[in-house]
mmCIF file of C-alpha atoms in Angstrom:
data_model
loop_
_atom_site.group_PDB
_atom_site.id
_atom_site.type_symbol
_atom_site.label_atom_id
_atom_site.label_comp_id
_atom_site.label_asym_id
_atom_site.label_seq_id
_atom_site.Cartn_x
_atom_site.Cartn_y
_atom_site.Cartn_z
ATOM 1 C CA UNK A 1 141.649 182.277 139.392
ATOM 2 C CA UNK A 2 138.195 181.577 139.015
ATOM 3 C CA UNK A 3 136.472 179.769 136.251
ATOM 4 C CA UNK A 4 132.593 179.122 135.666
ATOM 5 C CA UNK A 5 130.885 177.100 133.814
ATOM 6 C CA UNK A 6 127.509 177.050 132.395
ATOM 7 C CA UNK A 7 124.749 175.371 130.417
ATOM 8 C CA UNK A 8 122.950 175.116 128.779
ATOM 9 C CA UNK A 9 124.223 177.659 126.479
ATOM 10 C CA UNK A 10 119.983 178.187 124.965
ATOM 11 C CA UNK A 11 117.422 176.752 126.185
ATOM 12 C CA UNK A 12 113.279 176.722 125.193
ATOM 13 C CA UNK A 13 110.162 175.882 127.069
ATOM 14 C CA UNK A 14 106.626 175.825 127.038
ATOM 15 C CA UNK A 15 105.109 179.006 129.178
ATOM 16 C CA UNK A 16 103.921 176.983 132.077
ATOM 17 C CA UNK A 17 107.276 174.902 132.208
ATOM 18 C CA UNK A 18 110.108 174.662 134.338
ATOM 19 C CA UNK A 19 113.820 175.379 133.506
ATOM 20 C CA UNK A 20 116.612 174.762 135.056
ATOM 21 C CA UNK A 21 120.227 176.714 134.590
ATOM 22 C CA UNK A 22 123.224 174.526 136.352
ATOM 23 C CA UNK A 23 126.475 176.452 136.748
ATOM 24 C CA UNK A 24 129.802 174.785 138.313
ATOM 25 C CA UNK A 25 132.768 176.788 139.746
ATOM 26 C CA UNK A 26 136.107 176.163 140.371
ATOM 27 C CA UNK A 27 137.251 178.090 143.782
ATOM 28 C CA UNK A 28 136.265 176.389 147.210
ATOM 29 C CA UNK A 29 136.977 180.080 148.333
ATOM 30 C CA UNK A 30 134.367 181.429 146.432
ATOM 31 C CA UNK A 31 131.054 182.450 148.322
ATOM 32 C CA UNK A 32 129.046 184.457 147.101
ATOM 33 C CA UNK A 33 126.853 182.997 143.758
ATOM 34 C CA UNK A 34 124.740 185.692 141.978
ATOM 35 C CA UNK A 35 122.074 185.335 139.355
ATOM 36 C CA UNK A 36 121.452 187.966 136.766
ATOM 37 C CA UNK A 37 118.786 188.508 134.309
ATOM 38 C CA UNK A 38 119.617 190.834 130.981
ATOM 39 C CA UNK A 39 116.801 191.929 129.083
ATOM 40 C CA UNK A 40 116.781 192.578 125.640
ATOM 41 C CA UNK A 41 118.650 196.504 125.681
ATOM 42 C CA UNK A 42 119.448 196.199 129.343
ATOM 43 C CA UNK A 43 122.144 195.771 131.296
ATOM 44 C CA UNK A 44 122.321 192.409 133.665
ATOM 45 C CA UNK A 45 119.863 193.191 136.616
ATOM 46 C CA UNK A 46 120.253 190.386 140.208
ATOM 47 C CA UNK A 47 117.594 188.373 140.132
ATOM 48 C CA UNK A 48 118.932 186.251 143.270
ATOM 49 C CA UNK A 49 122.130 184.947 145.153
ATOM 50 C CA UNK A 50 122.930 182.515 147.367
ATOM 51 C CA UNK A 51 125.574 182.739 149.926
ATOM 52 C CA UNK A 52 127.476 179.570 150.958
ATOM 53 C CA UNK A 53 126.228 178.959 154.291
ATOM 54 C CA UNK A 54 122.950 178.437 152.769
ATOM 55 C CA UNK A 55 122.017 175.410 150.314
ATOM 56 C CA UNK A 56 118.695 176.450 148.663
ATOM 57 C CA UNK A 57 116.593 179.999 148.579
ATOM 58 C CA UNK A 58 114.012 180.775 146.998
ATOM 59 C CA UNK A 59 111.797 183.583 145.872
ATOM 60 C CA UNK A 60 108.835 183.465 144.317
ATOM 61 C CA UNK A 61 109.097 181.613 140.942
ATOM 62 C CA UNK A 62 112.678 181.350 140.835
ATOM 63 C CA UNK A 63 114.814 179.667 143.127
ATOM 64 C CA UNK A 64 118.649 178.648 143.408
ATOM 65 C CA UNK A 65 120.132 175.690 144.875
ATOM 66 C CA UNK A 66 123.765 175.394 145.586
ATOM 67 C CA UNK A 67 126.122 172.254 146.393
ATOM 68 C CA UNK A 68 129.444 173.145 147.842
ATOM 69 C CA UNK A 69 130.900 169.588 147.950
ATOM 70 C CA UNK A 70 130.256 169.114 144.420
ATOM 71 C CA UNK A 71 130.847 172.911 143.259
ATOM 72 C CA UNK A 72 128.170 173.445 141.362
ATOM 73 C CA UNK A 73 124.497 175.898 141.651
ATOM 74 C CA UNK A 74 121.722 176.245 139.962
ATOM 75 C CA UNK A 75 118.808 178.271 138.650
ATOM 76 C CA UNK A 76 115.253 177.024 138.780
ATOM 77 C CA UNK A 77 111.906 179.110 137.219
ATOM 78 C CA UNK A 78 109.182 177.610 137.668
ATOM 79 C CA UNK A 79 106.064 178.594 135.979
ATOM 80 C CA UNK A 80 107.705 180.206 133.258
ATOM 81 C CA UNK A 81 105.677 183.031 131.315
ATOM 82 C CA UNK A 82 107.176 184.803 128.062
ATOM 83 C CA UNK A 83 108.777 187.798 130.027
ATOM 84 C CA UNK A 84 111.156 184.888 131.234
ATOM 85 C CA UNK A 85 112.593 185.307 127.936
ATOM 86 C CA UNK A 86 115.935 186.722 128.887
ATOM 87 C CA UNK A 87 119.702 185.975 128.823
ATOM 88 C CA UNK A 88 120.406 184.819 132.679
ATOM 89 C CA UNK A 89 124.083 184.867 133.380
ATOM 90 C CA UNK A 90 125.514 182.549 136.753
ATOM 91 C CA UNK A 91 128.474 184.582 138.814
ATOM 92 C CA UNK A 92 130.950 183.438 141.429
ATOM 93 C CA UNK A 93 132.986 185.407 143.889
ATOM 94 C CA UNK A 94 134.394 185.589 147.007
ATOM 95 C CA UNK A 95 132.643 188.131 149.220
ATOM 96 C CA UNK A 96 133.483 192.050 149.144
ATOM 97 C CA UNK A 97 136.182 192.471 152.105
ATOM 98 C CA UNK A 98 139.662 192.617 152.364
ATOM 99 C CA UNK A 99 141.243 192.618 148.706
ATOM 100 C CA UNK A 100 138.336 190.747 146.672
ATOM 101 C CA UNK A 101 136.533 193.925 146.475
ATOM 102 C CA UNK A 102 133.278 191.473 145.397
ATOM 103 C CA UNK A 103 135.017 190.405 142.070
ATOM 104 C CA UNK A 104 132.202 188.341 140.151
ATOM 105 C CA UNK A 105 133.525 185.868 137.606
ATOM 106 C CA UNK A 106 130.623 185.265 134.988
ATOM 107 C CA UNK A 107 129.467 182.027 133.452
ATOM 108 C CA UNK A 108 128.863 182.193 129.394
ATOM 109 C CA UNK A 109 125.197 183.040 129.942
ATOM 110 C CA UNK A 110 121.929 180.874 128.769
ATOM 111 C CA UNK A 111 119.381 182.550 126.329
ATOM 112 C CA UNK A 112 116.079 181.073 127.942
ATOM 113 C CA UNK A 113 112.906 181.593 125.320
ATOM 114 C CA UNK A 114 109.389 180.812 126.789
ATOM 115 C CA UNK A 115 106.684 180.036 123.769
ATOM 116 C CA UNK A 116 103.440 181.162 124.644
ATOM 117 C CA UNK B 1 117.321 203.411 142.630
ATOM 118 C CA UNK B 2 120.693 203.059 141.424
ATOM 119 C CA UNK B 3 121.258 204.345 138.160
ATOM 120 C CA UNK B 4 124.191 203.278 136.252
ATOM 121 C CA UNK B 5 124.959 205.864 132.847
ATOM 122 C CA UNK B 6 127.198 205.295 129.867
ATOM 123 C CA UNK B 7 127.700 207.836 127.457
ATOM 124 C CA UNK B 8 126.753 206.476 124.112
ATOM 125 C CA UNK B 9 124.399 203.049 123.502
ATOM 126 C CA UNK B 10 125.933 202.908 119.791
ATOM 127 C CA UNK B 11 129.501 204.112 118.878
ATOM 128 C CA UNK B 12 131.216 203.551 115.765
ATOM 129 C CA UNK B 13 134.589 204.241 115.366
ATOM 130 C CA UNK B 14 137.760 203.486 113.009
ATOM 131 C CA UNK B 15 141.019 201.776 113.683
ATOM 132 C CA UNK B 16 143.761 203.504 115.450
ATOM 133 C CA UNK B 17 141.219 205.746 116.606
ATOM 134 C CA UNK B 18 141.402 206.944 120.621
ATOM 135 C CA UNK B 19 138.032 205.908 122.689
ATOM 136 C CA UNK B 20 136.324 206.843 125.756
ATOM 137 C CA UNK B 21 133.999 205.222 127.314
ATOM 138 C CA UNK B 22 132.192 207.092 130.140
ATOM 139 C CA UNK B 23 130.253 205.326 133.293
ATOM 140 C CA UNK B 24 128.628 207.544 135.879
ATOM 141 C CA UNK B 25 126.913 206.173 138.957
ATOM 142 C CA UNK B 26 124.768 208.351 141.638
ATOM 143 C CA UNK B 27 124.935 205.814 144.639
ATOM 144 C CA UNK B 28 128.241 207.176 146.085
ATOM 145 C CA UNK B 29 129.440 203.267 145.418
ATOM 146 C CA UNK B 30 133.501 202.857 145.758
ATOM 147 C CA UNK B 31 133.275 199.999 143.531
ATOM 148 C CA UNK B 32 133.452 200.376 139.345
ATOM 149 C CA UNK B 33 134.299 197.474 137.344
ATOM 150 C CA UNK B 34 133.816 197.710 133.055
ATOM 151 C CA UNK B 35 133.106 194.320 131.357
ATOM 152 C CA UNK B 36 132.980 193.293 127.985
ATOM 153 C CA UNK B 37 130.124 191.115 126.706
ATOM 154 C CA UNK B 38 130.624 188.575 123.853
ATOM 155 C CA UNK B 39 128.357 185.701 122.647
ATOM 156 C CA UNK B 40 129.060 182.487 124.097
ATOM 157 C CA UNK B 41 132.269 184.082 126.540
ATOM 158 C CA UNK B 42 129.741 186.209 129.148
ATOM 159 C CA UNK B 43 131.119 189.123 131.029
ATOM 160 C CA UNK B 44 134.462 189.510 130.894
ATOM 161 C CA UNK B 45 136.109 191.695 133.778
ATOM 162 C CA UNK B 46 138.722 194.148 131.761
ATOM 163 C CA UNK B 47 139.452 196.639 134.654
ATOM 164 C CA UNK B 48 138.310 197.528 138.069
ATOM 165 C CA UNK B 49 138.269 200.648 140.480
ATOM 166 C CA UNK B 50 137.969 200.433 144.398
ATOM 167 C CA UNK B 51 138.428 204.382 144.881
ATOM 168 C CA UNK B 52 139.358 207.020 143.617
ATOM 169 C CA UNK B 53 142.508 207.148 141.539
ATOM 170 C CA UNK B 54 142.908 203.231 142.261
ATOM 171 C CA UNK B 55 142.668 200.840 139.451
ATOM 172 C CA UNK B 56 143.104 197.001 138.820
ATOM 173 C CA UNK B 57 143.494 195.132 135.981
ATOM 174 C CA UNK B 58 140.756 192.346 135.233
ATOM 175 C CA UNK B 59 140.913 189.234 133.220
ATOM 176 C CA UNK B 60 140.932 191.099 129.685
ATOM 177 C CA UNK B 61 142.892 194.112 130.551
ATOM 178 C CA UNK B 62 145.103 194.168 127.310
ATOM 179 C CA UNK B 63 144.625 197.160 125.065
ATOM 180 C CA UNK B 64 142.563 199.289 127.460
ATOM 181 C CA UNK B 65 142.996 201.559 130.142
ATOM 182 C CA UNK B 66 140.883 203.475 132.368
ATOM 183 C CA UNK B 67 140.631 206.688 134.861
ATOM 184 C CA UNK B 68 138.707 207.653 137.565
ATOM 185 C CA UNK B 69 139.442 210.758 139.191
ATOM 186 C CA UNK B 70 135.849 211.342 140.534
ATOM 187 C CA UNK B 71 134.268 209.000 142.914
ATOM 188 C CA UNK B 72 131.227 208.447 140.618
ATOM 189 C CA UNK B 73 132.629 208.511 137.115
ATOM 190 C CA UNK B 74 134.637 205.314 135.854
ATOM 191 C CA UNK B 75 136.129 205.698 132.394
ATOM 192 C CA UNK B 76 137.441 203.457 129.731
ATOM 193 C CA UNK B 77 139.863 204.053 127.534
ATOM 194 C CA UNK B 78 140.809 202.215 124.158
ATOM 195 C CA UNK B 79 144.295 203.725 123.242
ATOM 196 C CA UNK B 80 144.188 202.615 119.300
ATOM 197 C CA UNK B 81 141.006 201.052 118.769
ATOM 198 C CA UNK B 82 141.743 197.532 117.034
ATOM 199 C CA UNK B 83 138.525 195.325 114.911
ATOM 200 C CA UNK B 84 138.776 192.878 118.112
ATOM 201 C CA UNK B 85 137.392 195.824 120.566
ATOM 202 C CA UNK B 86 133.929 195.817 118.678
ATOM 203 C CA UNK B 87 131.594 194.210 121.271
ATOM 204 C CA UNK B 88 129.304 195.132 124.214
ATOM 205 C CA UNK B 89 130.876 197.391 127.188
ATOM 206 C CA UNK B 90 129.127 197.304 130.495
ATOM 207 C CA UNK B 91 130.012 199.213 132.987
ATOM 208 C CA UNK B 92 128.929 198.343 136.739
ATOM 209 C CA UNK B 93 129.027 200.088 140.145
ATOM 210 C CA UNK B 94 128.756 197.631 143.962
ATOM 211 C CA UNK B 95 129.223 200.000 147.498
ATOM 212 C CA UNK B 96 132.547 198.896 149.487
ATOM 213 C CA UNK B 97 132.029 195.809 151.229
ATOM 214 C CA UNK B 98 129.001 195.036 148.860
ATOM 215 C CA UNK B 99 129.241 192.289 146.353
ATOM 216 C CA UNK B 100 125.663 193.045 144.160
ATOM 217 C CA UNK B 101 126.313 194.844 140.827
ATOM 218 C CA UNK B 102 124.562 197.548 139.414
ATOM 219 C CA UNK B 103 125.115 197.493 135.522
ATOM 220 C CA UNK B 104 124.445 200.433 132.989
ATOM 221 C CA UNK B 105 122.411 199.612 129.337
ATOM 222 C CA UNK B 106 125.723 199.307 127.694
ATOM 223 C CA UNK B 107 127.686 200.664 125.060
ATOM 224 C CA UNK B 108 127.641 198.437 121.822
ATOM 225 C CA UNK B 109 131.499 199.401 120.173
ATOM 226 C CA UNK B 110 131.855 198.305 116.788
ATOM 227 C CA UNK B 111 134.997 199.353 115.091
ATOM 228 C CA UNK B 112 135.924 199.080 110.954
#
């Protein structure tokens, strides 16, 4: 099956700083690669996702990058501001459709913290 | 919006007890999955539900069970609640053919 891996496992920046979340998977079948953001009492909540017929998106301050030949994607915030502050969890998964039924395998999760 | 329910935020319970764990979702989604969330591990998948009545077993499925005889309820089911249960349960919802989650707040289990 699936595994993913990501790091780093905390990580702390200046508000105004960039950070960057890297996450590597282990399926070439996989296509699908969602981010998630889980506030402090919340559930996870997409933040963005990248499909694999696509190498970078981006959306406003965040952005994700993904490299199929090397199996690995990754989160970038830039201009980070306090209510960054957040666990973001990486996901892999084939798309929903015939017996996947959009399965997500989750990386460990990163506990980003943005001093003011 | 979607909006993803569990029953309880905070449940304390004692070994060998029986526990349910209830996830409702109003989007009419076909997909249900529960997860359980430990420090440094992530999300682990324990069981999922593509319709009614149908189940599959996750990556963690040992020790639980689960039911769904309604379309939008999804439950969870720890048939002698053991001191390695206590943790975070998520419970998520995704419409056939979609692969976004929708998660609930959780439901943080801790067991003596």
């Amino acid at each position: 099956g699936e595994n993913v891996e990501q790091h780093p496992s905390t990580l702390s920046v200046q508000e105004g700083d960039s950070a960057v979340i890297k996450c590597t998977y282990s399926d070439s079948a996989s296509n699908y690669f969602p981010w998630y953001k889980q506030e402090l009492g919340k559930g996870p909540q997409l933040i963005i996702d990248i499909r694999s017929n696509v190498g970078e998106k981006k959306d406003q301050r965040i952005a994700v990058t993904l490299n199929k030949t090397a199996k690995h994607f990754s989160l970038h915030i830039t201009e980070t501001q306090p209510e960054d502050s957040a666990v973001y969890f990486c996901a892999a998964a084939r798309d929903a459709g015939g017996t996947s039924y959009g399965k997500l395998t989750f990386g460990q999760g990163t506990i980003l913290t943005v001093h003011p | 919006d979607v909006k993803v329910t569990q029953s309880s935020r905070y449940l304390v319970k004692r070994t060998g007890e029986k526990v349910f764990l209830e996830c409702v979702q109003d989007m009419d989604h076909e997909n249900m999955f529960w997860y359980r969330q430990d420090p440094g591990l992530g999300l682990r998948l324990i069981y999922f539900s593509y319709d009614v009545k149908m189940k599959e077993k996750g990556d963690i499925p040992e020790g639980y069970s689960v039911s769904r005889e309604k379309k939008e309820r999804f439950s969870l089911i720890l048939e002698s609640a053991s001191t390695n249960q206590t943790s975070m349960y998520l419970c998520a919802s995704s419409p056939g053919g979609g692969s976004e989650q929708y998660f609930g707040p959780g439901t943080r289990l801790t067991v003596t």
